[in-house]
mmCIF file of C-alpha atoms and ligand atoms in Angstrom:
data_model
loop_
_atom_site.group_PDB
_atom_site.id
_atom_site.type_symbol
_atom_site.label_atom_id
_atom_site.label_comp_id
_atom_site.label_asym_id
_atom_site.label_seq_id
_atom_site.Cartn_x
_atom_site.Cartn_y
_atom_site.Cartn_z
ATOM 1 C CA UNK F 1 -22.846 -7.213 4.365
ATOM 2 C CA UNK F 2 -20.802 -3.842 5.047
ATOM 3 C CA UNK F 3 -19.100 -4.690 1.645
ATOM 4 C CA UNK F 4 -21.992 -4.863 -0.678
ATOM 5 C CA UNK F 5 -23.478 -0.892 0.628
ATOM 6 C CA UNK F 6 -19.269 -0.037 -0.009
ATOM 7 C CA UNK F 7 -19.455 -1.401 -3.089
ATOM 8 C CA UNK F 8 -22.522 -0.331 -4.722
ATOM 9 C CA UNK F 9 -21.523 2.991 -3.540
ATOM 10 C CA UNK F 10 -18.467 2.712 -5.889
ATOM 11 C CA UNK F 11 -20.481 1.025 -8.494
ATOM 12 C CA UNK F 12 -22.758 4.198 -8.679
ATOM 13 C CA UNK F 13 -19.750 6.539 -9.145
ATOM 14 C CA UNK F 14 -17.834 4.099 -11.987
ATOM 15 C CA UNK F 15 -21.207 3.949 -14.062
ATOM 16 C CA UNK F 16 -22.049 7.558 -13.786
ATOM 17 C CA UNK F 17 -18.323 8.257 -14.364
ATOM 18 C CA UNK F 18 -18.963 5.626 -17.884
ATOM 19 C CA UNK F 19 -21.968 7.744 -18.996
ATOM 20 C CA UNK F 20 -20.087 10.949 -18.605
ATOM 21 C CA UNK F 21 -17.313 9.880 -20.688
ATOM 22 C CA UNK F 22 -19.401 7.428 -23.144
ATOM 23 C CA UNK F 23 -17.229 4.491 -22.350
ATOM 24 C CA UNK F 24 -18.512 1.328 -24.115
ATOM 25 C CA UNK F 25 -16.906 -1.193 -21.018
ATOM 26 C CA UNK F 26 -15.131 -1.174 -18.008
ATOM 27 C CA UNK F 27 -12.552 -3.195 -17.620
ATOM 28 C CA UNK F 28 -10.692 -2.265 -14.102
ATOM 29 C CA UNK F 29 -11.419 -0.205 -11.070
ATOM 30 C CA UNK F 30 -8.734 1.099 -9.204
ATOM 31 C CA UNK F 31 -9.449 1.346 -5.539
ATOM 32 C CA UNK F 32 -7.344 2.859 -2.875
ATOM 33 C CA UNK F 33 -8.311 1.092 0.335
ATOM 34 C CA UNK F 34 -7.422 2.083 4.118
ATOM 35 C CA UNK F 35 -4.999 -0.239 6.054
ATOM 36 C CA UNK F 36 -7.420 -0.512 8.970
ATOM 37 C CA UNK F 37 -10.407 -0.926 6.912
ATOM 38 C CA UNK F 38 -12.186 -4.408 7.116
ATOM 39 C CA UNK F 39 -12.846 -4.440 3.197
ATOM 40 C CA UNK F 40 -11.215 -7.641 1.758
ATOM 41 C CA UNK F 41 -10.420 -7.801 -1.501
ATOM 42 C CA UNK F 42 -11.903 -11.108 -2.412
ATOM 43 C CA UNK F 43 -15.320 -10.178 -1.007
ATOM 44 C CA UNK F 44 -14.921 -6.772 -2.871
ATOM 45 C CA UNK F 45 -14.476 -8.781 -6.048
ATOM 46 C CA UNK F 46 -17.424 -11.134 -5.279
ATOM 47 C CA UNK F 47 -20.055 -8.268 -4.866
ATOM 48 C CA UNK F 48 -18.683 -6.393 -7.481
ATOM 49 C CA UNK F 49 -19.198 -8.940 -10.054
ATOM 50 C CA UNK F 50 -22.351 -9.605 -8.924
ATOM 51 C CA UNK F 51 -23.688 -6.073 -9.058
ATOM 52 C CA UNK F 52 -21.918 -5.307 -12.169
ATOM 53 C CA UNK F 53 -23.711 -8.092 -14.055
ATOM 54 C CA UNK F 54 -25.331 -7.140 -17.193
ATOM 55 C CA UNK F 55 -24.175 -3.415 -17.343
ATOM 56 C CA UNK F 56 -20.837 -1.748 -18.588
ATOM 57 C CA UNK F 57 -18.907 -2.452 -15.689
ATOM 58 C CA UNK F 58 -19.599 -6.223 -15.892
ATOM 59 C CA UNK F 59 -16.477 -8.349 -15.040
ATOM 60 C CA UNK F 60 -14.219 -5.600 -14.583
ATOM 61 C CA UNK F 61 -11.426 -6.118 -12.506
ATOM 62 C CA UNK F 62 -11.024 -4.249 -9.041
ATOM 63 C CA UNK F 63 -7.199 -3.545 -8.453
ATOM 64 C CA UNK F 64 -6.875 -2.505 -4.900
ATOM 65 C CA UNK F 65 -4.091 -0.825 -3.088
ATOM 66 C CA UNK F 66 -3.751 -0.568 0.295
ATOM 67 C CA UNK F 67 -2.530 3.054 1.362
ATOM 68 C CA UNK F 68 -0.909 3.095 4.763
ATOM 69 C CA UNK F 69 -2.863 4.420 8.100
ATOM 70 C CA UNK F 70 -1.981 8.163 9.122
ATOM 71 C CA UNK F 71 -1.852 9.188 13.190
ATOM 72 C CA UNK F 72 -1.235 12.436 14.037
ATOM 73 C CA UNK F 73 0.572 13.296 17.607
ATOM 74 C CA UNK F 74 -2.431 15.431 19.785
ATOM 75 C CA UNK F 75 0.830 16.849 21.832
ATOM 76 C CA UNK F 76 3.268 18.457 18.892
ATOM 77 C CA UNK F 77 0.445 17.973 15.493
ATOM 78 C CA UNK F 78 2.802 15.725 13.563
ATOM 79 C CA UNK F 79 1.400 13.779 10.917
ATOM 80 C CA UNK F 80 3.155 10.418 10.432
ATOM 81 C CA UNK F 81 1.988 6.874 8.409
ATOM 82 C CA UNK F 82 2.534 3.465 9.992
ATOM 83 C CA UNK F 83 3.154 0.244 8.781
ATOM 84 C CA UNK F 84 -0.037 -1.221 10.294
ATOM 85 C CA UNK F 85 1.486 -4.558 10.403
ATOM 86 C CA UNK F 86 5.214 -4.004 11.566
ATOM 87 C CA UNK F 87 4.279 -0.721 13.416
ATOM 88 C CA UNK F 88 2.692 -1.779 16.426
ATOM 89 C CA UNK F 89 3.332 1.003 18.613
ATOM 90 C CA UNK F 90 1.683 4.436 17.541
ATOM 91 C CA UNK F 91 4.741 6.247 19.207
ATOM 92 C CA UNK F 92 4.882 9.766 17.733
ATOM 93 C CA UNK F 93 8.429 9.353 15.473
ATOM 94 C CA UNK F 94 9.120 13.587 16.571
ATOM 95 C CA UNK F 95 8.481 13.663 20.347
ATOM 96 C CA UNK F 96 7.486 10.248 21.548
ATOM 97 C CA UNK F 97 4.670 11.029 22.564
ATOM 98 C CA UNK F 98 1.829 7.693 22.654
ATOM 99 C CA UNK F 99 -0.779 10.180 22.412
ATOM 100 C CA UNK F 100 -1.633 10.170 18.927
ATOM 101 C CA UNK F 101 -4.820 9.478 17.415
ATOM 102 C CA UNK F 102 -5.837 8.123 13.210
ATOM 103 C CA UNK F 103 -6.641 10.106 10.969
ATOM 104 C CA UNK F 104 -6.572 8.488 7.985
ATOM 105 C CA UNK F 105 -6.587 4.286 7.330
ATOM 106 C CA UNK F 106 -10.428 3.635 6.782
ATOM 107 C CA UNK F 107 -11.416 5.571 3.859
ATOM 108 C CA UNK F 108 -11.939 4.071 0.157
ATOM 109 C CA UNK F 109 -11.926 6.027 -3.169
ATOM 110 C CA UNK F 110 -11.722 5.463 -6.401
ATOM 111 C CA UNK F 111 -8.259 6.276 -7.687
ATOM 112 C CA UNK F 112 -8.373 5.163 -11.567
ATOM 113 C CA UNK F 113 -10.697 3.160 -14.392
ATOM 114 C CA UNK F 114 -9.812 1.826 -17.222
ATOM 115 C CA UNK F 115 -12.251 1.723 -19.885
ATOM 116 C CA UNK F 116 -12.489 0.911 -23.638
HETATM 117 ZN ZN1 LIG P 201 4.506 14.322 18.797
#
């Protein structure tokens, strides 16, 4: 049930973000989501719409992005994204070193909404 705590989380900030700007609905949510993260869309949708239900942000789509995973190389400091997928090795692309560690590829935010 990690979803439905990640989502109501998000839920709180796109309603208090609709009172603040006196929207009458919202109609998408778009979510920029961590490669690594275990969040999947469908379930994302599923507890949205259920905790959205009878308020502004009922039925709203989420649009969800994936944004690549970040390491950073602990022997030179460079900063470097990997394809998750393709990118199995985490081989620093500036020294070669396989000492590098994530930094980014869990988070979530919100990145737009669209209201009326
Ligand atoms: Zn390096």
């Amino acid at each position: 049930m990690h979803e439905l705590s990640v989502i109501n989380n998000i839920l709180k900030v796109v309603l208090k973000h609709a009172e603040d700007h006196k929207v009458k609905k919202v109609v998408a949510v778009h979510l920029q989501v961590g490669e690594l993260s275990d969040l999947e869309d469908q379930w994302m949708q599923q507890y949205f719409d259920y905790l959205a239900k009878d308020g502004i942000a009922e039925a709203a789509c989420l649009v969800i992005e994936r944004v690549p995973v970040v390491m950073k190389c602990s022997d030179c400091g460079m900063s470097h994204a990997i394809n998750i997928k393709e990118d199995k090795s985490s081989m620093c692309p500036e020294c070669g070193s396989t000492n590098n560690t994530i930094v980014s590829g869990r988070e979530y935010f919100i990145k737009n909404l669209e209201a009326i």
